[in-house]
PDB file of C-alpha atoms in Angstrom:
ATOM      1  CA  LYS A   8     -15.727   9.617  30.506  1.00  0.00           C
ATOM      2  CA  GLU A   9     -16.092   5.985  29.399  1.00  0.00           C
ATOM      3  CA  LEU A  10     -16.568   7.095  25.792  1.00  0.00           C
ATOM      4  CA  LYS A  11     -13.443   9.260  25.986  1.00  0.00           C
ATOM      5  CA  ASP A  12     -11.404   6.399  27.408  1.00  0.00           C
ATOM      6  CA  ALA A  13     -12.694   3.996  24.752  1.00  0.00           C
ATOM      7  CA  TYR A  14     -11.802   6.514  22.032  1.00  0.00           C
ATOM      8  CA  LYS A  15      -8.257   6.871  23.389  1.00  0.00           C
ATOM      9  CA  LEU A  16      -7.811   3.084  23.262  1.00  0.00           C
ATOM     10  CA  LYS A  17      -9.177   2.809  19.721  1.00  0.00           C
ATOM     11  CA  LYS A  18      -6.545   1.949  17.138  1.00  0.00           C
ATOM     12  CA  PHE A  19      -6.673   3.902  13.888  1.00  0.00           C
ATOM     13  CA  ARG A  20      -5.209   2.981  10.515  1.00  0.00           C
ATOM     14  CA  MET A  21      -2.216   5.276   9.989  1.00  0.00           C
ATOM     15  CA  GLY A  22      -0.019   5.847   6.982  1.00  0.00           C
ATOM     16  CA  VAL A  23       0.402   7.391   3.552  1.00  0.00           C
ATOM     17  CA  PHE A  24      -2.279   7.697   0.876  1.00  0.00           C
ATOM     18  CA  GLN A  25      -2.759   9.143  -2.539  1.00  0.00           C
ATOM     19  CA  ILE A  26      -5.707  10.659  -4.340  1.00  0.00           C
ATOM     20  CA  ARG A  27      -5.327   9.658  -7.991  1.00  0.00           C
ATOM     21  CA  ASN A  28      -6.942  11.310 -10.971  1.00  0.00           C
ATOM     22  CA  THR A  29      -7.943   8.318 -13.116  1.00  0.00           C
ATOM     23  CA  VAL A  30      -8.076  10.447 -16.271  1.00  0.00           C
ATOM     24  CA  THR A  31      -4.589  11.999 -16.110  1.00  0.00           C
ATOM     25  CA  ASN A  32      -2.994   9.706 -13.471  1.00  0.00           C
ATOM     26  CA  LYS A  33      -1.853  12.785 -11.552  1.00  0.00           C
ATOM     27  CA  ILE A  34      -1.554  12.041  -7.835  1.00  0.00           C
ATOM     28  CA  PHE A  35      -1.735  13.914  -4.560  1.00  0.00           C
ATOM     29  CA  ILE A  36       0.244  12.268  -1.747  1.00  0.00           C
ATOM     30  CA  ASP A  37      -0.354  12.951   1.935  1.00  0.00           C
ATOM     31  CA  SER A  38      -0.357  11.155   5.280  1.00  0.00           C
ATOM     32  CA  SER A  39      -2.632  10.773   8.274  1.00  0.00           C
ATOM     33  CA  THR A  40      -2.901   9.131  11.651  1.00  0.00           C
ATOM     34  CA  ASP A  41      -6.474   8.207  10.684  1.00  0.00           C
ATOM     35  CA  LEU A  42      -6.662   6.877   7.134  1.00  0.00           C
ATOM     36  CA  ASN A  43     -10.386   6.214   7.395  1.00  0.00           C
ATOM     37  CA  ALA A  44     -11.311   9.765   8.366  1.00  0.00           C
ATOM     38  CA  ILE A  45      -8.888  11.627   6.101  1.00  0.00           C
ATOM     39  CA  TRP A  46     -10.588  10.565   2.860  1.00  0.00           C
ATOM     40  CA  ASN A  47     -13.900  11.877   4.180  1.00  0.00           C
ATOM     41  CA  ARG A  48     -12.255  15.196   5.028  1.00  0.00           C
ATOM     42  CA  HIS A  49     -10.630  15.572   1.603  1.00  0.00           C
ATOM     43  CA  ARG A  50     -13.860  14.631  -0.211  1.00  0.00           C
ATOM     44  CA  PHE A  51     -15.835  17.089   1.913  1.00  0.00           C
ATOM     45  CA  GLN A  52     -13.387  19.911   1.147  1.00  0.00           C
ATOM     46  CA  LEU A  53     -13.294  19.066  -2.560  1.00  0.00           C
ATOM     47  CA  ASN A  54     -17.077  18.780  -2.858  1.00  0.00           C
ATOM     48  CA  PHE A  55     -17.539  22.148  -1.158  1.00  0.00           C
ATOM     49  CA  GLY A  56     -14.837  23.797  -3.253  1.00  0.00           C
ATOM     50  CA  ASN A  57     -12.496  24.711  -0.413  1.00  0.00           C
ATOM     51  CA  HIS A  58      -9.639  22.216  -0.694  1.00  0.00           C
ATOM     52  CA  PRO A  59      -6.254  23.815   0.052  1.00  0.00           C
ATOM     53  CA  ASN A  60      -4.709  22.306  -3.107  1.00  0.00           C
ATOM     54  CA  SER A  61      -5.988  24.490  -5.942  1.00  0.00           C
ATOM     55  CA  GLY A  62      -4.811  22.205  -8.763  1.00  0.00           C
ATOM     56  CA  LEU A  63      -6.571  19.191  -7.291  1.00  0.00           C
ATOM     57  CA  GLN A  64      -9.667  21.310  -6.649  1.00  0.00           C
ATOM     58  CA  LYS A  65      -9.707  22.564 -10.239  1.00  0.00           C
ATOM     59  CA  ASP A  66      -9.519  19.056 -11.713  1.00  0.00           C
ATOM     60  CA  TRP A  67     -12.094  17.726  -9.224  1.00  0.00           C
ATOM     61  CA  ASN A  68     -14.492  20.484 -10.277  1.00  0.00           C
ATOM     62  CA  ALA A  69     -13.892  19.796 -13.982  1.00  0.00           C
ATOM     63  CA  LEU A  70     -13.982  15.990 -13.913  1.00  0.00           C
ATOM     64  CA  GLY A  71     -16.124  15.043 -10.902  1.00  0.00           C
ATOM     65  CA  GLU A  72     -15.596  12.819  -7.877  1.00  0.00           C
ATOM     66  CA  ASP A  73     -16.008   9.589  -9.827  1.00  0.00           C
ATOM     67  CA  LYS A  74     -12.742  10.252 -11.708  1.00  0.00           C
ATOM     68  CA  PHE A  75     -10.664  10.139  -8.507  1.00  0.00           C
ATOM     69  CA  LYS A  76      -9.544   7.185  -6.401  1.00  0.00           C
ATOM     70  CA  TYR A  77      -8.361   7.131  -2.802  1.00  0.00           C
ATOM     71  CA  GLU A  78      -5.551   4.605  -2.383  1.00  0.00           C
ATOM     72  CA  VAL A  79      -3.541   3.693   0.704  1.00  0.00           C
ATOM     73  CA  LEU A  80       0.144   3.387  -0.208  1.00  0.00           C
ATOM     74  CA  SER A  81       1.557   2.254   3.124  1.00  0.00           C
ATOM     75  CA  GLU A  82       0.356   1.715   6.672  1.00  0.00           C
ATOM     76  CA  ILE A  83       2.184   2.054   9.956  1.00  0.00           C
ATOM     77  CA  LYS A  84       1.254  -0.475  12.584  1.00  0.00           C
ATOM     78  CA  GLU A  85       0.652   0.854  16.065  1.00  0.00           C
ATOM     79  CA  THR A  86       3.092  -0.479  18.628  1.00  0.00           C
ATOM     80  CA  ASP A  87       2.805  -0.779  22.368  1.00  0.00           C
ATOM     81  CA  LYS A  88       5.476   1.873  22.799  1.00  0.00           C
ATOM     82  CA  GLU A  89       4.040   4.656  24.893  1.00  0.00           C
ATOM     83  CA  MET A  90       6.230   7.370  23.391  1.00  0.00           C
ATOM     84  CA  ALA A  91       5.788   6.617  19.697  1.00  0.00           C
ATOM     85  CA  ASP A  92       5.300   9.809  17.661  1.00  0.00           C
ATOM     86  CA  TYR A  93       2.969   8.567  14.931  1.00  0.00           C
ATOM     87  CA  LYS A  94       2.380  12.014  13.431  1.00  0.00           C
ATOM     88  CA  GLU A  95       6.093  12.350  12.806  1.00  0.00           C
ATOM     89  CA  GLU A  96       6.370   8.772  11.504  1.00  0.00           C
ATOM     90  CA  VAL A  97       3.598   9.180   8.915  1.00  0.00           C
ATOM     91  CA  LYS A  98       5.013  12.569   7.884  1.00  0.00           C
ATOM     92  CA  LEU A  99       8.466  11.050   7.282  1.00  0.00           C
ATOM     93  CA  LEU A 100       6.953   8.133   5.378  1.00  0.00           C
ATOM     94  CA  ALA A 101       5.006  10.579   3.171  1.00  0.00           C
ATOM     95  CA  GLU A 102       8.201  12.517   2.474  1.00  0.00           C
ATOM     96  CA  MET A 103       9.854   9.266   1.335  1.00  0.00           C
ATOM     97  CA  TYR A 104       6.968   8.542  -1.061  1.00  0.00           C
ATOM     98  CA  ILE A 105       7.013  12.104  -2.383  1.00  0.00           C
ATOM     99  CA  GLU A 106      10.775  11.873  -2.934  1.00  0.00           C
ATOM    100  CA  GLU A 107      10.379   8.565  -4.782  1.00  0.00           C
ATOM    101  CA  LEU A 108       7.258   9.322  -6.866  1.00  0.00           C
ATOM    102  CA  GLN A 109       7.893  13.039  -7.519  1.00  0.00           C
ATOM    103  CA  PRO A 110       4.176  13.995  -7.708  1.00  0.00           C
ATOM    104  CA  PHE A 111       4.847  17.483  -9.075  1.00  0.00           C
ATOM    105  CA  ASP A 112       3.796  19.473 -12.117  1.00  0.00           C
ATOM    106  CA  ASP A 113       2.298  17.167 -14.781  1.00  0.00           C
ATOM    107  CA  LYS A 114       2.781  14.075 -12.553  1.00  0.00           C
ATOM    108  CA  GLY A 115       0.908  15.301  -9.523  1.00  0.00           C
ATOM    109  CA  TYR A 116      -0.664  17.913  -7.323  1.00  0.00           C
ATOM    110  CA  ASN A 117       1.945  18.195  -4.580  1.00  0.00           C
ATOM    111  CA  THR A 118       4.097  21.304  -4.459  1.00  0.00           C
ATOM    112  CA  ARG A 119       7.848  21.218  -4.053  1.00  0.00           C
ATOM    113  CA  SER A 120       9.006  22.233  -0.618  1.00  0.00           C
ATOM    114  CA  LYS A 121      11.145  25.337  -0.505  1.00  0.00           C
ATOM    115  CA  LYS A 122      14.447  24.550   1.174  1.00  0.00           C
TER     116      LYS A 122
END
């Protein structure tokens, strides 16, 4: 129980990140409420060949992990507000970055949302 309580009080780095192909400069933009853990998850999926983004997976397989960089674009600071919806905040922030940077087609790995 003490470990659970300590975990709940732990503050995580939250925000928007990109995975950048250093050969082509194509980027994949996403967000997370735990920026430290999300890179491990993406690397694990890519190294085992089961990443949900097929374009990123294809380039990772062809070029290797050392040709990709994980970069934090923006962080959200945790507030003392009890009702803050951080998942929604990081999602909205990611949408703003995607709108601005347009990481589609030859510029990136994101897919356009169907409206």
